[in-house]
Coordinates of C-alpha atoms in Angstrom, one line a residue:
M1 CA 0.0 0.0 0.0
Q2 CA 1.4 3.4 -1.0
S3 CA 1.8 5.8 2.0
L4 CA 0.0 9.1 1.9
S5 CA 1.9 12.4 1.9
R6 CA 1.2 14.8 4.8
R7 CA -0.8 17.0 2.4
D8 CA -2.9 14.1 1.1
F9 CA -3.4 12.9 4.6
L10 CA -4.7 16.2 5.7
K11 CA -7.0 16.4 2.7
S12 CA -8.3 12.9 3.4
T13 CA -8.9 13.8 7.1
A14 CA -10.7 16.9 6.2
L15 CA -12.9 15.1 3.7
S16 CA -13.7 12.4 6.3
A17 CA -14.7 15.2 8.8
V18 CA -17.0 16.8 6.3
V19 CA -18.6 13.4 5.5
A20 CA -18.9 12.6 9.2
G21 CA -20.4 16.0 9.9
G22 CA -22.8 15.6 7.1
L23 CA -23.9 12.2 8.4
A24 CA -24.3 13.6 11.9
H25 CA -26.4 16.4 10.6
A26 CA -28.5 13.9 8.6
Q27 CA -29.0 11.9 11.7
E28 CA -30.1 14.9 13.7
A29 CA -32.6 16.0 11.0
P30 CA -36.1 15.1 12.0
R31 CA -37.6 12.2 10.0
R32 CA -40.7 12.8 8.0
K33 CA -43.8 12.2 10.0
P34 CA -45.9 9.2 8.9
N35 CA -49.0 9.6 6.8
V36 CA -52.3 8.3 8.1
L37 CA -55.1 6.6 6.1
L38 CA -58.1 5.9 8.3
I39 CA -60.7 3.7 6.7
L40 CA -64.1 3.5 8.4
T41 CA -67.0 1.5 6.9
D42 CA -70.7 1.9 7.8
D43 CA -72.7 -0.9 9.4
Q44 CA -70.2 -3.6 8.5
G45 CA -70.2 -6.1 11.3
Y46 CA -67.2 -8.1 12.8
G47 CA -68.2 -11.1 10.8
D48 CA -68.5 -9.3 7.5
L49 CA -64.9 -10.1 6.3
G50 CA -63.4 -13.2 4.9
C51 CA -60.4 -12.9 7.2
L52 CA -62.6 -13.1 10.2
G53 CA -64.3 -16.3 9.3
N54 CA -67.2 -15.3 6.9
P55 CA -67.8 -18.5 4.9
H56 CA -69.2 -16.7 1.9
L57 CA -67.9 -13.2 1.6
K58 CA -64.8 -12.5 -0.5
T59 CA -62.7 -9.6 0.6
P60 CA -59.2 -10.3 -0.8
N61 CA -57.8 -6.8 -0.4
I62 CA -58.9 -6.2 3.2
D63 CA -57.9 -9.8 4.0
A64 CA -54.4 -9.0 2.7
L65 CA -54.3 -5.8 4.8
Y66 CA -55.4 -7.8 7.8
A67 CA -52.5 -10.2 7.3
Q68 CA -50.0 -7.3 7.1
S69 CA -51.4 -5.6 10.2
T70 CA -51.3 -5.7 14.0
R71 CA -54.9 -6.6 15.1
L72 CA -56.9 -5.3 18.1
T73 CA -59.1 -8.3 18.7
Q74 CA -61.1 -6.8 21.6
Y75 CA -61.8 -3.4 20.0
H76 CA -65.2 -1.7 20.5
N77 CA -67.2 1.2 19.1
C78 CA -70.6 2.7 19.9
P79 CA -73.8 0.8 18.8
V80 CA -74.5 3.4 16.1
C81 CA -72.6 5.6 13.8
A82 CA -72.5 9.3 14.7
P83 CA -71.5 8.7 18.4
T84 CA -68.7 6.5 17.2
R85 CA -67.5 9.2 14.8
A86 CA -67.5 11.8 17.5
S87 CA -65.3 9.6 19.8
L88 CA -62.9 8.8 16.9
M89 CA -62.4 12.4 16.1
T90 CA -62.0 13.7 19.6
G91 CA -60.7 10.8 21.8
R92 CA -63.5 11.5 24.1
Y93 CA -66.8 9.8 25.1
N94 CA -69.5 11.1 22.7
Y95 CA -71.7 12.0 25.6
R96 CA -69.2 14.9 26.2
T97 CA -69.6 16.2 22.7
C98 CA -73.4 16.5 22.2
A99 CA -73.3 13.8 19.4
I100 CA -75.5 11.3 21.3
D101 CA -77.7 10.0 18.5
T102 CA -78.0 9.9 14.7
Y103 CA -80.7 12.5 13.9
R104 CA -83.1 15.1 15.3
G105 CA -80.2 17.4 16.0
R106 CA -78.6 14.9 18.3
A107 CA -75.8 14.1 15.8
M108 CA -74.3 17.6 15.8
M109 CA -70.9 17.7 17.6
H110 CA -70.3 20.8 19.6
P111 CA -68.0 23.1 17.7
D112 CA -65.8 23.6 20.8
E113 CA -64.6 20.0 20.5
V114 CA -61.1 19.7 19.0
T115 CA -60.7 17.0 16.4
L116 CA -57.9 14.8 15.4
A117 CA -57.8 16.6 12.0
E118 CA -57.4 20.0 13.7
M119 CA -54.5 18.7 15.8
L120 CA -52.7 17.2 12.8
V121 CA -53.2 20.4 10.8
G122 CA -51.5 22.2 13.6
A123 CA -48.5 19.9 13.1
G124 CA -48.2 20.5 9.4
Y125 CA -50.4 17.7 8.0
R126 CA -52.6 18.0 5.0
T127 CA -56.1 16.7 5.8
G128 CA -58.9 15.3 3.7
I129 CA -62.2 13.5 4.3
F130 CA -64.0 11.6 1.6
G131 CA -67.3 10.0 2.5
K132 CA -69.6 10.3 5.6
W133 CA -69.0 13.0 8.3
H134 CA -72.3 12.8 10.2
L135 CA -71.3 15.3 12.9
G136 CA -73.1 18.4 11.6
D137 CA -74.0 19.8 8.2
C138 CA -74.0 23.5 9.1
F139 CA -71.3 26.0 10.1
P140 CA -69.3 25.7 12.3
M141 CA -69.8 21.9 12.7
R142 CA -69.0 20.8 9.1
A143 CA -65.9 18.7 8.4
M144 CA -64.4 21.7 6.6
D145 CA -64.8 23.7 9.8
K146 CA -63.2 21.0 12.0
G147 CA -59.8 20.6 10.5
F148 CA -60.4 19.0 7.1
Q149 CA -58.8 21.1 4.4
E150 CA -60.4 19.1 1.7
S151 CA -63.9 17.5 2.1
L152 CA -66.1 15.6 -0.2
V153 CA -69.0 14.4 2.0
I154 CA -72.6 13.3 2.1
R155 CA -75.0 15.4 4.2
G156 CA -76.4 14.0 7.4
G157 CA -76.4 10.3 8.1
G158 CA -76.7 8.9 4.6
L159 CA -77.6 9.1 1.0
M160 CA -81.3 8.8 0.3
Q161 CA -82.1 10.0 3.8
P162 CA -83.9 13.3 4.5
S163 CA -80.6 15.3 4.4
D164 CA -79.8 14.2 0.8
P165 CA -80.2 17.3 -1.4
P166 CA -83.3 17.5 -3.7
G167 CA -82.5 16.0 -7.1
S168 CA -79.7 13.7 -5.8
G169 CA -79.4 10.3 -7.4
G170 CA -78.6 8.7 -4.1
Y171 CA -76.0 5.9 -4.2
F172 CA -75.6 6.4 -8.0
N173 CA -74.9 9.9 -9.3
P174 CA -75.3 11.7 -5.9
I175 CA -75.2 15.3 -5.1
L176 CA -72.3 15.8 -2.6
S177 CA -70.9 18.6 -0.6
N178 CA -67.5 19.5 -2.1
N179 CA -65.8 21.9 0.3
G180 CA -69.2 23.3 1.2
S181 CA -70.6 23.5 -2.3
L182 CA -73.3 21.1 -3.4
E183 CA -72.3 19.5 -6.6
P184 CA -73.6 16.6 -8.7
H185 CA -71.3 13.6 -9.3
S186 CA -71.4 10.7 -11.7
G187 CA -70.9 7.1 -10.6
Y188 CA -71.3 5.0 -7.6
C189 CA -70.8 6.6 -4.2
T190 CA -67.9 4.4 -2.9
D191 CA -66.1 4.7 -6.2
I192 CA -66.5 8.5 -6.2
F193 CA -65.1 8.8 -2.7
A194 CA -62.2 6.4 -3.5
D195 CA -61.4 8.4 -6.6
A196 CA -61.3 11.6 -4.6
A197 CA -59.1 10.0 -1.8
I198 CA -56.7 8.8 -4.4
R199 CA -56.4 12.2 -5.9
F200 CA -55.8 13.7 -2.5
I201 CA -53.0 11.1 -1.7
E202 CA -51.4 11.7 -5.1
S203 CA -51.4 15.5 -4.5
H204 CA -49.8 15.2 -1.1
A205 CA -47.5 12.2 -1.5
N206 CA -44.5 14.4 -0.6
E207 CA -45.8 15.8 2.6
P208 CA -47.5 14.2 5.7
F209 CA -51.2 13.7 5.2
F210 CA -54.2 12.4 7.0
C211 CA -56.7 10.8 4.7
Y212 CA -60.0 9.9 6.3
F213 CA -62.1 7.5 4.2
P214 CA -65.4 6.9 6.0
T215 CA -67.7 5.2 3.5
N216 CA -71.5 5.1 3.7
A217 CA -71.5 1.5 2.4
P218 CA -72.7 -1.0 3.3
H219 CA -75.4 1.0 5.1
T220 CA -78.9 0.6 3.8
P221 CA -80.5 1.0 1.3
L222 CA -78.6 -1.9 -0.2
L223 CA -77.7 -0.6 -3.6
V224 CA -74.7 -1.6 -5.8
D225 CA -74.1 -2.7 -9.4
D226 CA -75.6 -6.2 -10.0
K227 CA -72.2 -7.6 -11.0
Y228 CA -71.1 -7.4 -7.3
V229 CA -74.3 -9.1 -6.1
A230 CA -74.5 -11.9 -8.6
P231 CA -71.9 -14.2 -7.0
Y232 CA -73.7 -14.2 -3.7
T233 CA -77.2 -14.6 -5.2
A234 CA -75.7 -17.7 -7.0
M235 CA -74.8 -19.1 -3.6
G236 CA -78.5 -19.0 -2.6
L237 CA -78.1 -16.3 0.0
P238 CA -81.1 -14.1 0.9
E239 CA -81.4 -11.1 -1.3
S240 CA -80.6 -8.6 1.4
I241 CA -77.5 -10.4 2.4
A242 CA -76.4 -10.9 -1.2
K243 CA -76.7 -7.1 -1.9
M244 CA -75.0 -6.2 1.3
Y245 CA -72.1 -8.6 0.5
G246 CA -72.0 -7.1 -3.0
M247 CA -71.6 -3.6 -1.4
I248 CA -68.7 -4.9 0.7
A249 CA -67.1 -6.5 -2.4
N250 CA -67.1 -3.2 -4.1
L251 CA -65.8 -1.6 -0.9
D252 CA -63.0 -4.2 -0.8
E253 CA -62.1 -3.3 -4.4
N254 CA -61.8 0.3 -3.5
V255 CA -59.7 -0.4 -0.4
G256 CA -57.4 -2.3 -2.8
R257 CA -57.2 0.8 -5.1
L258 CA -56.2 3.0 -2.1
L259 CA -53.5 0.5 -1.0
Q260 CA -52.2 0.2 -4.5
T261 CA -51.9 3.9 -4.7
L262 CA -49.6 3.9 -1.6
D263 CA -47.5 1.2 -3.3
R264 CA -47.3 3.0 -6.6
L265 CA -46.2 6.3 -4.9
Q266 CA -43.7 4.3 -2.8
I267 CA -45.1 5.7 0.5
A268 CA -46.7 2.5 1.9
D269 CA -43.9 2.0 4.4
N270 CA -44.4 5.4 5.8
T271 CA -48.2 5.3 6.0
I272 CA -50.2 4.1 9.0
V273 CA -53.3 2.4 7.6
V274 CA -56.2 1.8 10.0
F275 CA -59.2 -0.3 9.1
M276 CA -62.3 -0.5 11.2
T277 CA -66.1 -0.4 11.0
D278 CA -68.4 2.0 12.9
N279 CA -70.6 -0.5 14.7
G280 CA -72.1 -4.0 14.5
A281 CA -74.0 -5.6 11.7
Q282 CA -77.3 -4.2 10.4
T283 CA -79.6 -6.0 7.9
G284 CA -80.1 -9.7 8.6
G285 CA -79.0 -9.5 12.3
E286 CA -78.1 -12.8 13.8
K287 CA -80.4 -15.0 11.8
D288 CA -79.1 -14.9 8.2
R289 CA -75.9 -13.0 8.5
F290 CA -72.6 -14.5 9.8
N291 CA -71.9 -12.5 13.0
A292 CA -68.8 -14.4 14.3
H293 CA -71.0 -16.2 16.9
M294 CA -71.6 -13.0 18.8
R295 CA -74.9 -11.9 20.4
G296 CA -76.8 -8.9 19.2
A297 CA -76.3 -6.5 16.3
K298 CA -76.2 -2.8 15.5
G299 CA -78.0 -0.7 18.1
T300 CA -77.4 -3.1 21.0
V301 CA -74.6 -3.1 23.5
Y302 CA -74.0 -6.8 23.2
Q303 CA -70.8 -7.8 21.5
G304 CA -72.5 -8.1 18.1
G305 CA -73.3 -4.4 18.3
I306 CA -70.1 -2.9 19.6
R307 CA -67.2 -5.2 19.0
V308 CA -65.8 -4.5 15.5
P309 CA -62.7 -5.2 13.5
C310 CA -59.7 -2.9 14.0
F311 CA -56.3 -3.5 12.5
I312 CA -53.4 -1.3 11.9
R313 CA -50.6 -1.6 9.3
Y314 CA -47.3 0.4 9.6
P315 CA -44.4 -1.6 8.3
K316 CA -41.8 0.6 10.0
E317 CA -43.0 0.0 13.5
L318 CA -45.7 -2.8 13.7
T319 CA -45.4 -6.5 13.4
A320 CA -47.6 -8.1 10.7
G321 CA -50.0 -10.8 11.8
R322 CA -49.8 -10.0 15.5
D323 CA -53.0 -10.1 17.6
I324 CA -53.5 -8.0 20.7
D325 CA -56.4 -9.0 23.0
R326 CA -56.3 -6.0 25.4
V327 CA -59.7 -4.3 25.6
A328 CA -59.7 -1.0 23.6
A329 CA -62.2 1.4 22.1
H330 CA -63.0 4.4 19.8
I331 CA -61.7 6.9 22.4
D332 CA -58.2 5.4 22.0
I333 CA -57.8 6.1 18.3
A334 CA -57.0 9.8 18.4
P335 CA -54.4 9.7 21.2
T336 CA -52.9 6.6 19.5
L337 CA -52.5 8.2 16.1
L338 CA -51.1 11.4 17.7
D339 CA -48.6 9.4 19.6
A340 CA -47.6 7.5 16.4
C341 CA -47.2 10.8 14.5
D342 CA -45.3 12.5 17.4
V343 CA -47.9 15.2 17.6
H344 CA -48.8 16.7 21.0
S345 CA -52.4 17.6 21.8
P346 CA -53.2 21.0 23.2
N347 CA -53.3 21.3 27.0
T348 CA -57.0 22.1 26.8
V349 CA -57.8 18.8 25.3
K350 CA -58.7 16.1 27.9
F351 CA -58.8 12.7 26.4
D352 CA -60.9 9.8 27.8
G353 CA -58.9 7.4 25.8
K354 CA -55.3 6.4 26.0
S355 CA -52.6 5.9 23.5
L356 CA -52.2 2.2 22.5
W357 CA -49.0 2.9 20.6
A358 CA -46.7 1.3 23.2
L359 CA -48.9 -1.7 23.2
L360 CA -49.0 -1.9 19.4
T361 CA -45.3 -1.5 19.0
G362 CA -44.5 -4.0 21.7
S363 CA -42.6 -1.6 24.0
S364 CA -45.4 -2.3 26.5
T365 CA -46.4 -6.0 27.0
E366 CA -50.0 -7.1 27.2
S367 CA -49.3 -8.8 30.5
G368 CA -48.0 -5.5 31.9
W369 CA -51.0 -3.5 30.5
Q370 CA -53.2 -2.2 33.3
D371 CA -56.8 -3.3 33.2
R372 CA -59.3 -0.6 32.5
T373 CA -63.0 0.0 32.4
L374 CA -64.8 1.2 29.3
F375 CA -68.4 2.5 28.9
F376 CA -70.9 2.3 26.0
Q377 CA -74.5 3.6 25.8
W378 CA -77.0 4.6 23.2
H379 CA -80.7 5.1 22.8
R380 CA -83.1 7.5 21.2
G381 CA -83.9 10.7 23.2
D382 CA -82.5 14.0 24.1
V383 CA -81.0 12.9 27.4
P384 CA -79.3 9.6 28.4
E385 CA -81.4 7.6 30.8
P386 CA -79.4 5.6 33.4
Y387 CA -79.0 1.9 32.6
N388 CA -80.9 2.2 29.2
N389 CA -79.0 0.1 26.7
C390 CA -75.6 0.6 28.4
A391 CA -72.6 -1.6 28.9
V392 CA -69.6 -1.5 31.2
R393 CA -66.6 -3.5 30.0
T394 CA -63.3 -4.6 31.7
Q395 CA -60.9 -7.1 30.3
Q396 CA -62.8 -10.0 31.8
Y397 CA -66.3 -8.9 32.6
K398 CA -69.1 -7.0 30.9
L399 CA -72.2 -5.6 32.7
V400 CA -75.2 -5.0 30.4
N401 CA -78.0 -2.6 31.5
G402 CA -76.7 -2.7 35.1
V403 CA -78.2 -6.2 35.7
E404 CA -76.6 -8.8 33.4
L405 CA -73.0 -9.9 34.0
Y406 CA -70.9 -11.9 31.6
D407 CA -67.4 -13.4 31.9
L408 CA -66.2 -12.7 28.3
S409 CA -63.0 -14.6 28.8
A410 CA -65.0 -17.8 29.3
D411 CA -68.3 -16.8 27.5
P412 CA -67.6 -14.6 24.5
G413 CA -71.1 -15.2 23.1
E414 CA -72.7 -13.7 26.2
E415 CA -74.9 -16.8 26.8
R416 CA -74.7 -17.2 30.5
D417 CA -75.6 -14.4 32.9
I418 CA -73.6 -14.8 36.1
A419 CA -74.8 -11.7 37.9
S420 CA -76.4 -13.6 40.8
E421 CA -73.0 -15.3 41.5
H422 CA -70.9 -12.1 41.6
N423 CA -72.9 -9.5 43.5
E424 CA -69.8 -7.5 44.5
Q425 CA -68.5 -7.3 40.9
V426 CA -72.0 -6.1 39.7
A427 CA -72.1 -3.5 42.5
Q428 CA -68.6 -2.2 41.7
M429 CA -69.4 -1.9 38.0
R430 CA -72.6 -0.2 38.7
R431 CA -70.8 2.3 40.9
D432 CA -68.3 2.9 38.1
Y433 CA -71.1 3.4 35.6
E434 CA -73.0 5.9 37.7
A435 CA -69.8 7.9 38.3
W436 CA -69.0 7.9 34.6
L437 CA -72.5 9.0 33.6
Q438 CA -72.4 11.8 36.1
D439 CA -69.0 12.9 34.8
V440 CA -69.8 12.9 31.1
S441 CA -73.2 14.6 31.7
S442 CA -71.5 17.4 33.6
T443 CA -69.3 18.4 30.6
R444 CA -71.8 20.6 28.8
G445 CA -75.1 18.8 29.1
Y446 CA -77.0 17.4 26.1
A447 CA -78.7 20.4 24.4
P448 CA -77.6 20.3 20.7
P449 CA -75.5 23.3 19.5
R450 CA -77.5 25.9 17.7
I451 CA -77.1 26.2 13.9
V452 CA -75.4 29.5 13.0
V453 CA -77.2 31.7 10.5
G454 CA -75.9 34.9 8.9
D455 CA -72.2 34.1 9.2
P456 CA -70.2 35.0 6.0
H457 CA -68.5 31.6 6.2
A458 CA -71.8 29.8 5.5
N459 CA -74.4 31.8 3.6
P460 CA -76.9 30.4 2.8
V461 CA -77.6 27.8 5.5
Y462 CA -79.2 24.6 4.4
L463 CA -81.6 23.2 7.0
T464 CA -82.8 19.6 6.6
L465 CA -84.9 17.1 8.6
Q466 CA -81.6 15.6 9.8
D467 CA -81.2 18.4 12.3
Q468 CA -84.8 19.3 12.9
R469 CA -85.8 19.1 16.5
S470 CA -89.2 17.8 17.8
G471 CA -91.7 19.1 20.3
E472 CA -93.2 22.3 19.1
A473 CA -96.6 22.3 17.3
P474 CA -97.9 22.7 14.7
A475 CA -95.2 21.8 12.2
G476 CA -95.9 18.2 11.3
P477 CA -96.8 15.3 13.5
N478 CA -93.8 15.8 15.7
G479 CA -93.9 19.6 15.8
G480 CA -90.5 20.0 14.1
F481 CA -88.3 23.1 14.6
W482 CA -84.6 24.1 14.1
S483 CA -82.7 25.7 16.9
I484 CA -80.7 28.5 15.3
E485 CA -78.5 31.5 16.3
V486 CA -78.8 34.6 14.1
T487 CA -75.4 36.2 14.2
V488 CA -76.1 39.2 12.0
K489 CA -79.2 41.4 12.3
G490 CA -80.5 42.1 8.8
N491 CA -82.8 41.0 6.0
Y492 CA -83.0 37.4 5.1
A493 CA -84.5 35.2 2.4
A494 CA -86.0 31.8 3.1
K495 CA -86.8 29.1 0.5
L496 CA -89.0 26.3 1.8
V497 CA -89.1 23.0 -0.1
F498 CA -91.8 20.3 0.4
S499 CA -92.3 16.8 -1.0
G500 CA -94.8 16.3 -3.8
E501 CA -96.7 13.9 -1.6
D502 CA -97.1 16.6 1.0
V503 CA -99.2 18.8 -1.3
R504 CA -101.4 16.1 -2.8
D505 CA -103.4 15.0 0.2
P506 CA -105.5 16.8 1.3
P507 CA -105.9 18.9 -1.9
E508 CA -105.4 22.7 -2.1
P509 CA -105.7 25.3 -0.8
W510 CA -102.3 25.2 1.0
E511 CA -100.8 28.0 3.0
A512 CA -97.1 28.2 3.7
H513 CA -95.9 29.4 7.1
L514 CA -92.5 30.5 8.4
V515 CA -91.9 31.4 12.1
I516 CA -88.4 32.6 13.2
G517 CA -88.5 33.7 16.8
G518 CA -91.2 36.4 17.0
V519 CA -91.5 36.8 13.3
H520 CA -94.4 34.9 11.5
V521 CA -94.9 35.2 7.8
R522 CA -97.2 33.3 5.5
Q523 CA -98.3 33.0 1.8
P524 CA -100.5 30.8 -0.3
L525 CA -99.0 27.8 -2.0
R526 CA -100.7 27.3 -5.4
D527 CA -100.6 25.1 -8.5
S528 CA -99.2 22.1 -6.6
K529 CA -95.9 23.8 -6.2
T530 CA -93.4 22.1 -3.9
D531 CA -91.5 25.3 -2.9
C532 CA -91.9 28.9 -2.0
E533 CA -89.8 31.8 -1.0
F534 CA -90.2 34.5 1.6
R535 CA -88.2 37.8 1.3
P536 CA -87.2 40.0 2.8
I537 CA -87.6 38.9 6.4
S538 CA -86.1 41.3 9.0
L539 CA -84.5 39.3 11.8
P540 CA -82.8 40.5 15.0
S541 CA -79.7 38.8 16.1
G542 CA -79.8 36.2 18.8
P543 CA -81.1 32.7 19.5
A544 CA -84.4 31.6 17.9
S545 CA -86.5 28.6 16.9
L546 CA -87.3 28.3 13.2
R547 CA -90.5 26.5 12.1
A548 CA -91.6 26.0 8.5
W549 CA -94.7 24.2 7.3
I550 CA -97.7 24.2 5.0
E551 CA -101.2 23.7 6.1
S552 CA -104.5 22.8 4.5
K553 CA -107.8 22.1 6.2
G554 CA -106.0 22.1 9.6
I555 CA -103.5 19.4 8.5
P556 CA -99.9 20.6 8.7
R557 CA -96.9 19.3 6.7
T558 CA -93.4 20.3 7.8
A559 CA -90.9 21.6 5.3
R560 CA -88.3 19.1 4.1
Y561 CA -85.7 21.7 3.5
V562 CA -85.2 25.4 4.3
D563 CA -82.5 27.5 2.7
L564 CA -81.9 30.7 4.7
S565 CA -79.8 33.5 3.3
L566 CA -78.6 36.9 4.6
I567 CA -79.4 39.3 1.7
S568 CA -78.8 42.7 3.3

């Protein structure tokens, strides 16, 4: 080997120092934060996947994701959708958020709640939602008001429901809210949402993003192209099950497209993919539909209503094919994802959930994981009623409605009530439940937030039956009204829209009425018209109830839609 001269030695040493310094600098540079793709399907039960034992359903793309993921085998959501969505977005029990039900104004999440999207935006993430929000259609409760920089969403709880805009084609060729503007789209709803999500991912592949893909499938009505249904009809399955499986087959196809996009863009290794469903199975219940041998279905707090699949893929950190049986829930997702993304929540945010990241990565063992108590409740009504459709869950035990006790470690099907044999366990879980209900009820109560009218960020405001409250006559059989807050004193225009069926029976003459606070205006509705407009209406600022209806021969019909605009 030829010896180096002193000059060459010094040059070599200097070069090595530069290289070493550069490597040190590179090591100190912060790594790019992971992307997040959160997939949430609607009314797909635990047993509605091939990878979880369904003997008929083919879900090859989701099955592959399952094989590549760490799986939470004892994960739970609420029995119905909007409450689950509120907890997912906030890390808090939905009873703290005002989102306690699915309609009648009870699905509007309080605008003071801070969402996962808002916290990620604060850390430099790009955020987008494509599908079903169901936490408020009006400012300041829309997805676009709550941290999502791009939003393509349905209104209310679903297509072909009262919140769907007039003229919408429903599941095929729907009218959707695109960043607040109602726009017609061509195609099938799940395909449309997947297309938009793919465009979003492609646009932000070089920066951290949070892509929320909450589909409205396979929620009823059961509508999808016949080509997806035919294989299940050929198996001799009931029509409703065949159609629902067809919707899931289409959903699986679109999940595959999303995952292929991550591969094509070479960002799959740096993307956390979460798959879950919002609650237990709907159509078919336990009789015709494979439910993984669990009791109950959507709407109940038995395992068939609240235990759902949840698996997480992140090749950099998580072990493929690993099962974790520690009890977990919707309130854990936001703190877990923030932890995974190294994003700190504001000091003002108080999570009910806990980060599962240490458990998922294996830095905390399951045997060392402290037992915990989780709570679930849902029923119709403005205020939760103690012990009405509620469950208290620990790792081993589950108390249902305060009286039924099950040992889920020995009896996962909830077939044997052992309450009479474990009086102290029942008493302790009842005490825990009562303390929890008192705590969550004291957060802000349960009155829905008022819909803001007159704000320049949302003018006009579109009111639908989704958020119409009940209890004030004479508008319709339930006396519907909207609870609003007029923020700007001024002149307004109101367009009332009714259904064609409303104006046919009884026959004319009809008279349209609009009451906003102390202002009551009326006009004839002639020639079988299904809409009318009042303008100008001078309104003071402040809280008010809005009622809109038509009446003929003492029979009222409530307005299906009200568009309210500040005009001067």
